[in-house]
């Protein structure tokens, strides 16, 4: 409040100082003299900088003020903010684990009080980080044992690794210095995942899932069943992420599938998308769902193996008789055509000339153009 009053007084003082004290008038304030011809200033006589501009061998540091919005508009000050006391910093840095909670907007407020949820977990103890590092590496979550380990909502790597962490805790000797820190961390996990475990139990028992927790269906290296324009396929999960695309919320499953390039079977990246849905939905009604939940896994495996053998039979140049539908990709999706007659099968030529892929792209799955399957 005092800051606003001080700024108001300063503005009033500056206004009267500007009006009352002598100053050089702007050319726009000089009265018009019709008798005198207007002469434009010579561009060489105009200088935009003071001659002393930048001449002092001094460094000036400006600090962000309280009125900055943190995005575009910064309130720069010539003095630093009040520092945090050393005792507070020391006490804060001594803790093994820090937990950050924020308002849970998915839950209603009661009498003006709101529920909290876990937003971030920081592990600061080096011993604890060193034992978590090899476990979380399996989820492709790399920790630096010399730095703080930070986990953010929805804590995907911790969810899928919590059983391994518990097993390691049980196997660790009571005399081990890390035993107590592991117990603290497991207590945090239990508290963090309590609601999720309850919700998961009730939904999965009925074969249902909701959009917000659908990521728990897809652990790393698990197999997904899906279908495309004209065939079904399975992929292996790499990771999942929630994102917003053209105003639509979606769960993106980054995975990889086996494809045939005309010479060999290779891994190619495949992006699977589950668009936002309201309420609970049967898992098997999702466009992409865990292969283990399919009621007829054996027949799918047989069909996919038969398709793979057929791809091997069509290596090189093959002339075949075909009667059916052809799909041609375009700007607005796929166009269907009826085909009946002789066709040429040339996978290598198609990749090279039609898709403009070089030889290296057919050998390295990491530089394959990602394929996307929509909702």
JSON list of N, CA and C in Angstrom, two decimals, residues 242-286:
[
{"chain": "A", "resi": 242, "resn": "UNK", "atom": "N", "xyz": [0.73, -35.75, -21.90]},
{"chain": "A", "resi": 242, "resn": "UNK", "atom": "CA", "xyz": [-0.50, -35.01, -22.20]},
{"chain": "A", "resi": 242, "resn": "UNK", "atom": "C", "xyz": [-0.11, -33.71, -22.88]},
{"chain": "A", "resi": 243, "resn": "UNK", "atom": "N", "xyz": [-0.87, -33.33, -23.91]},
{"chain": "A", "resi": 243, "resn": "UNK", "atom": "CA", "xyz": [-0.60, -32.08, -24.60]},
{"chain": "A", "resi": 243, "resn": "UNK", "atom": "C", "xyz": [-1.89, -31.53, -25.18]},
{"chain": "A", "resi": 244, "resn": "UNK", "atom": "N", "xyz": [-1.81, -30.29, -25.64]},
{"chain": "A", "resi": 244, "resn": "UNK", "atom": "CA", "xyz": [-2.96, -29.62, -26.26]},
{"chain": "A", "resi": 244, "resn": "UNK", "atom": "C", "xyz": [-2.63, -29.34, -27.71]},
{"chain": "A", "resi": 245, "resn": "UNK", "atom": "N", "xyz": [-3.46, -29.82, -28.63]},
{"chain": "A", "resi": 245, "resn": "UNK", "atom": "CA", "xyz": [-3.21, -29.70, -30.06]},
{"chain": "A", "resi": 245, "resn": "UNK", "atom": "C", "xyz": [-4.42, -29.07, -30.74]},
{"chain": "A", "resi": 246, "resn": "UNK", "atom": "N", "xyz": [-4.25, -27.85, -31.26]},
{"chain": "A", "resi": 246, "resn": "UNK", "atom": "CA", "xyz": [-5.35, -27.13, -31.93]},
{"chain": "A", "resi": 246, "resn": "UNK", "atom": "C", "xyz": [-6.57, -27.02, -31.03]},
{"chain": "A", "resi": 247, "resn": "UNK", "atom": "N", "xyz": [-6.33, -26.72, -29.75]},
{"chain": "A", "resi": 247, "resn": "UNK", "atom": "CA", "xyz": [-7.42, -26.54, -28.81]},
{"chain": "A", "resi": 247, "resn": "UNK", "atom": "C", "xyz": [-8.01, -27.81, -28.25]},
{"chain": "A", "resi": 248, "resn": "UNK", "atom": "N", "xyz": [-7.46, -28.96, -28.62]},
{"chain": "A", "resi": 248, "resn": "UNK", "atom": "CA", "xyz": [-7.98, -30.25, -28.15]},
{"chain": "A", "resi": 248, "resn": "UNK", "atom": "C", "xyz": [-6.95, -30.92, -27.25]},
{"chain": "A", "resi": 249, "resn": "UNK", "atom": "N", "xyz": [-7.38, -31.32, -26.06]},
{"chain": "A", "resi": 249, "resn": "UNK", "atom": "CA", "xyz": [-6.50, -32.06, -25.15]},
{"chain": "A", "resi": 249, "resn": "UNK", "atom": "C", "xyz": [-6.37, -33.50, -25.64]},
{"chain": "A", "resi": 250, "resn": "UNK", "atom": "N", "xyz": [-5.17, -34.04, -25.55]},
{"chain": "A", "resi": 250, "resn": "UNK", "atom": "CA", "xyz": [-4.96, -35.40, -26.01]},
{"chain": "A", "resi": 250, "resn": "UNK", "atom": "C", "xyz": [-3.84, -36.07, -25.23]},
{"chain": "A", "resi": 251, "resn": "UNK", "atom": "N", "xyz": [-3.96, -37.39, -25.10]},
{"chain": "A", "resi": 251, "resn": "UNK", "atom": "CA", "xyz": [-2.91, -38.21, -24.52]},
{"chain": "A", "resi": 251, "resn": "UNK", "atom": "C", "xyz": [-2.11, -38.81, -25.67]},
{"chain": "A", "resi": 252, "resn": "UNK", "atom": "N", "xyz": [-0.83, -38.50, -25.71]},
{"chain": "A", "resi": 252, "resn": "UNK", "atom": "CA", "xyz": [0.03, -38.97, -26.78]},
{"chain": "A", "resi": 252, "resn": "UNK", "atom": "C", "xyz": [0.87, -40.14, -26.27]},
{"chain": "A", "resi": 253, "resn": "UNK", "atom": "N", "xyz": [0.82, -41.25, -26.98]},
{"chain": "A", "resi": 253, "resn": "UNK", "atom": "CA", "xyz": [1.62, -42.43, -26.65]},
{"chain": "A", "resi": 253, "resn": "UNK", "atom": "C", "xyz": [2.74, -42.53, -27.68]},
{"chain": "A", "resi": 254, "resn": "UNK", "atom": "N", "xyz": [3.94, -42.25, -27.25]},
{"chain": "A", "resi": 254, "resn": "UNK", "atom": "CA", "xyz": [5.10, -42.38, -28.13]},
{"chain": "A", "resi": 254, "resn": "UNK", "atom": "C", "xyz": [5.55, -43.84, -28.10]},
{"chain": "A", "resi": 255, "resn": "UNK", "atom": "N", "xyz": [5.54, -44.48, -29.25]},
{"chain": "A", "resi": 255, "resn": "UNK", "atom": "CA", "xyz": [5.83, -45.90, -29.31]},
{"chain": "A", "resi": 255, "resn": "UNK", "atom": "C", "xyz": [6.66, -46.21, -30.55]},
{"chain": "A", "resi": 256, "resn": "UNK", "atom": "N", "xyz": [6.96, -47.47, -30.73]},
{"chain": "A", "resi": 256, "resn": "UNK", "atom": "CA", "xyz": [7.68, -47.90, -31.93]},
{"chain": "A", "resi": 256, "resn": "UNK", "atom": "C", "xyz": [7.09, -49.22, -32.42]},
{"chain": "A", "resi": 257, "resn": "UNK", "atom": "N", "xyz": [7.07, -49.36, -33.73]},
{"chain": "A", "resi": 257, "resn": "UNK", "atom": "CA", "xyz": [6.48, -50.54, -34.36]},
{"chain": "A", "resi": 257, "resn": "UNK", "atom": "C", "xyz": [7.48, -51.14, -35.34]},
{"chain": "A", "resi": 258, "resn": "UNK", "atom": "N", "xyz": [7.29, -52.41, -35.63]},
{"chain": "A", "resi": 258, "resn": "UNK", "atom": "CA", "xyz": [8.14, -53.08, -36.61]},
{"chain": "A", "resi": 258, "resn": "UNK", "atom": "C", "xyz": [7.54, -52.89, -38.00]},
{"chain": "A", "resi": 259, "resn": "UNK", "atom": "N", "xyz": [8.35, -52.42, -38.93]},
{"chain": "A", "resi": 259, "resn": "UNK", "atom": "CA", "xyz": [7.90, -52.26, -40.31]},
{"chain": "A", "resi": 259, "resn": "UNK", "atom": "C", "xyz": [8.94, -52.84, -41.25]},
{"chain": "A", "resi": 260, "resn": "UNK", "atom": "N", "xyz": [8.52, -53.12, -42.47]},
{"chain": "A", "resi": 260, "resn": "UNK", "atom": "CA", "xyz": [9.40, -53.74, -43.47]},
{"chain": "A", "resi": 260, "resn": "UNK", "atom": "C", "xyz": [9.79, -52.70, -44.50]},
{"chain": "A", "resi": 261, "resn": "UNK", "atom": "N", "xyz": [11.09, -52.52, -44.73]},
{"chain": "A", "resi": 261, "resn": "UNK", "atom": "CA", "xyz": [11.56, -51.50, -45.67]},
{"chain": "A", "resi": 261, "resn": "UNK", "atom": "C", "xyz": [11.94, -52.06, -47.03]},
{"chain": "A", "resi": 262, "resn": "UNK", "atom": "N", "xyz": [11.60, -53.32, -47.26]},
{"chain": "A", "resi": 262, "resn": "UNK", "atom": "CA", "xyz": [11.95, -53.96, -48.52]},
{"chain": "A", "resi": 262, "resn": "UNK", "atom": "C", "xyz": [13.18, -54.83, -48.44]},
{"chain": "A", "resi": 263, "resn": "UNK", "atom": "N", "xyz": [13.99, -54.58, -47.41]},
{"chain": "A", "resi": 263, "resn": "UNK", "atom": "CA", "xyz": [15.21, -55.38, -47.22]},
{"chain": "A", "resi": 263, "resn": "UNK", "atom": "C", "xyz": [15.21, -56.11, -45.88]},
{"chain": "A", "resi": 264, "resn": "UNK", "atom": "N", "xyz": [14.68, -55.43, -44.86]},
{"chain": "A", "resi": 264, "resn": "UNK", "atom": "CA", "xyz": [14.70, -56.00, -43.51]},
{"chain": "A", "resi": 264, "resn": "UNK", "atom": "C", "xyz": [13.56, -55.41, -42.68]},
{"chain": "A", "resi": 265, "resn": "UNK", "atom": "N", "xyz": [13.29, -56.02, -41.53]},
{"chain": "A", "resi": 265, "resn": "UNK", "atom": "CA", "xyz": [12.34, -55.46, -40.58]},
{"chain": "A", "resi": 265, "resn": "UNK", "atom": "C", "xyz": [13.08, -54.50, -39.65]},
{"chain": "A", "resi": 266, "resn": "UNK", "atom": "N", "xyz": [12.54, -53.31, -39.46]},
{"chain": "A", "resi": 266, "resn": "UNK", "atom": "CA", "xyz": [13.19, -52.29, -38.64]},
{"chain": "A", "resi": 266, "resn": "UNK", "atom": "C", "xyz": [12.17, -51.68, -37.68]},
{"chain": "A", "resi": 267, "resn": "UNK", "atom": "N", "xyz": [12.70, -51.04, -36.63]},
{"chain": "A", "resi": 267, "resn": "UNK", "atom": "CA", "xyz": [11.84, -50.29, -35.71]},
{"chain": "A", "resi": 267, "resn": "UNK", "atom": "C", "xyz": [11.57, -48.91, -36.29]},
{"chain": "A", "resi": 268, "resn": "UNK", "atom": "N", "xyz": [10.32, -48.48, -36.27]},
{"chain": "A", "resi": 268, "resn": "UNK", "atom": "CA", "xyz": [9.96, -47.12, -36.69]},
{"chain": "A", "resi": 268, "resn": "UNK", "atom": "C", "xyz": [9.14, -46.46, -35.59]},
{"chain": "A", "resi": 269, "resn": "UNK", "atom": "N", "xyz": [9.30, -45.17, -35.45]},
{"chain": "A", "resi": 269, "resn": "UNK", "atom": "CA", "xyz": [8.56, -44.43, -34.44]},
{"chain": "A", "resi": 269, "resn": "UNK", "atom": "C", "xyz": [7.10, -44.30, -34.85]},
{"chain": "A", "resi": 270, "resn": "UNK", "atom": "N", "xyz": [6.23, -44.43, -33.87]},
{"chain": "A", "resi": 270, "resn": "UNK", "atom": "CA", "xyz": [4.79, -44.31, -34.15]},
{"chain": "A", "resi": 270, "resn": "UNK", "atom": "C", "xyz": [4.15, -43.53, -33.01]},
{"chain": "A", "resi": 271, "resn": "UNK", "atom": "N", "xyz": [3.42, -42.50, -33.35]},
{"chain": "A", "resi": 271, "resn": "UNK", "atom": "CA", "xyz": [2.75, -41.66, -32.36]},
{"chain": "A", "resi": 271, "resn": "UNK", "atom": "C", "xyz": [1.26, -41.98, -32.35]},
{"chain": "A", "resi": 272, "resn": "UNK", "atom": "N", "xyz": [0.78, -42.48, -31.23]},
{"chain": "A", "resi": 272, "resn": "UNK", "atom": "CA", "xyz": [-0.63, -42.84, -31.08]},
{"chain": "A", "resi": 272, "resn": "UNK", "atom": "C", "xyz": [-1.31, -41.80, -30.20]},
{"chain": "A", "resi": 273, "resn": "UNK", "atom": "N", "xyz": [-2.52, -41.41, -30.56]},
{"chain": "A", "resi": 273, "resn": "UNK", "atom": "CA", "xyz": [-3.21, -40.32, -29.88]},
{"chain": "A", "resi": 273, "resn": "UNK", "atom": "C", "xyz": [-4.58, -40.78, -29.37]},
{"chain": "A", "resi": 274, "resn": "UNK", "atom": "N", "xyz": [-4.84, -40.49, -28.10]},
{"chain": "A", "resi": 274, "resn": "UNK", "atom": "CA", "xyz": [-6.17, -40.69, -27.51]},
{"chain": "A", "resi": 274, "resn": "UNK", "atom": "C", "xyz": [-6.71, -39.31, -27.17]},
{"chain": "A", "resi": 275, "resn": "UNK", "atom": "N", "xyz": [-7.76, -38.89, -27.85]},
{"chain": "A", "resi": 275, "resn": "UNK", "atom": "CA", "xyz": [-8.32, -37.56, -27.61]},
{"chain": "A", "resi": 275, "resn": "UNK", "atom": "C", "xyz": [-9.12, -37.55, -26.31]},
{"chain": "A", "resi": 276, "resn": "UNK", "atom": "N", "xyz": [-9.29, -36.35, -25.78]},
{"chain": "A", "resi": 276, "resn": "UNK", "atom": "CA", "xyz": [-9.99, -36.16, -24.52]},
{"chain": "A", "resi": 276, "resn": "UNK", "atom": "C", "xyz": [-11.41, -36.73, -24.58]},
{"chain": "A", "resi": 277, "resn": "UNK", "atom": "N", "xyz": [-11.81, -37.39, -23.50]},
{"chain": "A", "resi": 277, "resn": "UNK", "atom": "CA", "xyz": [-13.19, -37.87, -23.39]},
{"chain": "A", "resi": 277, "resn": "UNK", "atom": "C", "xyz": [-13.68, -37.62, -21.97]},
{"chain": "A", "resi": 278, "resn": "UNK", "atom": "N", "xyz": [-14.97, -37.49, -21.84]},
{"chain": "A", "resi": 278, "resn": "UNK", "atom": "CA", "xyz": [-15.59, -37.15, -20.55]},
{"chain": "A", "resi": 278, "resn": "UNK", "atom": "C", "xyz": [-16.06, -38.42, -19.86]},
{"chain": "A", "resi": 279, "resn": "UNK", "atom": "N", "xyz": [-15.87, -38.48, -18.55]},
{"chain": "A", "resi": 279, "resn": "UNK", "atom": "CA", "xyz": [-16.36, -39.61, -17.78]},
{"chain": "A", "resi": 279, "resn": "UNK", "atom": "C", "xyz": [-15.50, -40.85, -17.95]},
{"chain": "A", "resi": 280, "resn": "UNK", "atom": "N", "xyz": [-16.06, -41.99, -17.60]},
{"chain": "A", "resi": 280, "resn": "UNK", "atom": "CA", "xyz": [-15.36, -43.27, -17.71]},
{"chain": "A", "resi": 280, "resn": "UNK", "atom": "C", "xyz": [-15.70, -43.94, -19.04]},
{"chain": "A", "resi": 281, "resn": "UNK", "atom": "N", "xyz": [-14.72, -44.68, -19.56]},
{"chain": "A", "resi": 281, "resn": "UNK", "atom": "CA", "xyz": [-14.90, -45.32, -20.86]},
{"chain": "A", "resi": 281, "resn": "UNK", "atom": "C", "xyz": [-14.35, -46.74, -20.81]},
{"chain": "A", "resi": 282, "resn": "UNK", "atom": "N", "xyz": [-15.04, -47.72, -21.41]},
{"chain": "A", "resi": 282, "resn": "UNK", "atom": "CA", "xyz": [-14.47, -49.07, -21.47]},
{"chain": "A", "resi": 282, "resn": "UNK", "atom": "C", "xyz": [-13.10, -49.06, -22.15]},
{"chain": "A", "resi": 283, "resn": "UNK", "atom": "N", "xyz": [-12.15, -49.72, -21.54]},
{"chain": "A", "resi": 283, "resn": "UNK", "atom": "CA", "xyz": [-10.77, -49.69, -22.05]},
{"chain": "A", "resi": 283, "resn": "UNK", "atom": "C", "xyz": [-10.70, -50.21, -23.47]},
{"chain": "A", "resi": 284, "resn": "UNK", "atom": "N", "xyz": [-11.46, -51.26, -23.76]},
{"chain": "A", "resi": 284, "resn": "UNK", "atom": "CA", "xyz": [-11.38, -51.87, -25.09]},
{"chain": "A", "resi": 284, "resn": "UNK", "atom": "C", "xyz": [-12.10, -51.06, -26.16]},
{"chain": "A", "resi": 285, "resn": "UNK", "atom": "N", "xyz": [-12.75, -49.96, -25.76]},
{"chain": "A", "resi": 285, "resn": "UNK", "atom": "CA", "xyz": [-13.34, -49.05, -26.75]},
{"chain": "A", "resi": 285, "resn": "UNK", "atom": "C", "xyz": [-12.38, -47.93, -27.13]},
{"chain": "A", "resi": 286, "resn": "UNK", "atom": "N", "xyz": [-11.23, -47.87, -26.46]},
{"chain": "A", "resi": 286, "resn": "UNK", "atom": "CA", "xyz": [-10.20, -46.91, -26.86]},
{"chain": "A", "resi": 286, "resn": "UNK", "atom": "C", "xyz": [-9.61, -47.33, -28.20]}
]
